[in-house]
Coordinates of C-alpha atoms in Angstrom, one line a residue:
M1 CA 105.2 105.8 119.9
A2 CA 108.0 105.1 117.4
G3 CA 110.0 106.7 114.8
G4 CA 111.7 110.0 115.1
G5 CA 114.3 109.2 117.7
I6 CA 111.9 107.0 119.7
Q7 CA 112.7 103.4 120.0
G8 CA 109.7 101.2 119.4
G9 CA 108.4 98.4 121.4
Q10 CA 109.3 99.4 124.8
T11 CA 107.4 99.8 128.0
I12 CA 108.1 102.5 130.6
G13 CA 106.8 102.4 134.3
K14 CA 105.0 99.7 136.3
T15 CA 101.9 99.6 138.2
D16 CA 100.9 97.5 141.4
D17 CA 99.0 94.3 140.8
M18 CA 95.5 95.9 140.8
G19 CA 96.7 98.6 138.3
F20 CA 95.9 101.6 140.7
N21 CA 99.3 103.0 141.9
I22 CA 102.3 103.7 140.0
V23 CA 105.4 101.9 141.5
E24 CA 108.1 102.5 138.9
D25 CA 109.0 105.3 136.4
K26 CA 106.0 107.5 136.7
V27 CA 105.5 109.5 133.4
H28 CA 103.0 112.4 133.6
V29 CA 101.2 113.5 130.5
H30 CA 103.3 116.8 130.5
D31 CA 106.3 114.8 130.5
L32 CA 104.9 113.0 127.4
Q33 CA 104.1 116.2 125.9
A34 CA 107.6 117.4 126.5
T35 CA 109.1 114.4 124.9
I36 CA 106.9 114.7 121.8
L37 CA 107.7 118.5 121.4
N38 CA 111.5 117.7 121.8
R39 CA 111.3 115.1 119.0
L40 CA 109.6 117.6 116.8
G41 CA 112.4 120.0 117.5
F42 CA 110.8 122.4 119.8
D43 CA 112.3 123.4 123.2
H44 CA 109.2 123.1 125.5
T45 CA 110.6 125.6 128.1
K46 CA 110.6 128.5 125.5
L47 CA 107.1 128.1 124.8
T48 CA 106.5 130.0 128.1
Y49 CA 104.1 133.1 128.4
R50 CA 103.2 135.0 131.4
H51 CA 99.4 135.6 132.1
Q52 CA 97.8 137.1 135.2
G53 CA 101.2 136.7 137.1
R54 CA 101.7 132.9 136.3
D55 CA 104.1 131.1 133.8
F56 CA 101.9 129.0 131.3
R57 CA 103.2 126.4 128.7
L58 CA 102.0 123.4 127.0
T59 CA 103.7 121.1 129.2
D60 CA 102.8 123.2 132.4
V61 CA 105.9 124.5 134.5
N62 CA 107.0 120.9 135.3
G63 CA 107.1 118.9 132.0
Q64 CA 110.6 117.0 131.6
V65 CA 111.6 115.0 128.5
V66 CA 111.5 111.3 129.3
Q67 CA 115.1 110.2 128.5
K68 CA 114.2 106.5 128.7
L69 CA 112.0 106.9 125.5
L70 CA 114.7 108.3 123.2
A71 CA 116.7 106.0 121.0

């Protein structure tokens, strides 16, 4: 990702030597989606709707904006 407030050419996170386990700065797909929505000008927490007694949104209920990606 680059542009729109994202600094290009950076690497976030680190895995073990085999590449199986995350050892540093885990970024979940919901966090990535929340960051993209943030850069598009949306507040992902406001895109919440209730269905069958559970809150739903594009970033599920636990997505957080990855501040390290922002320029």
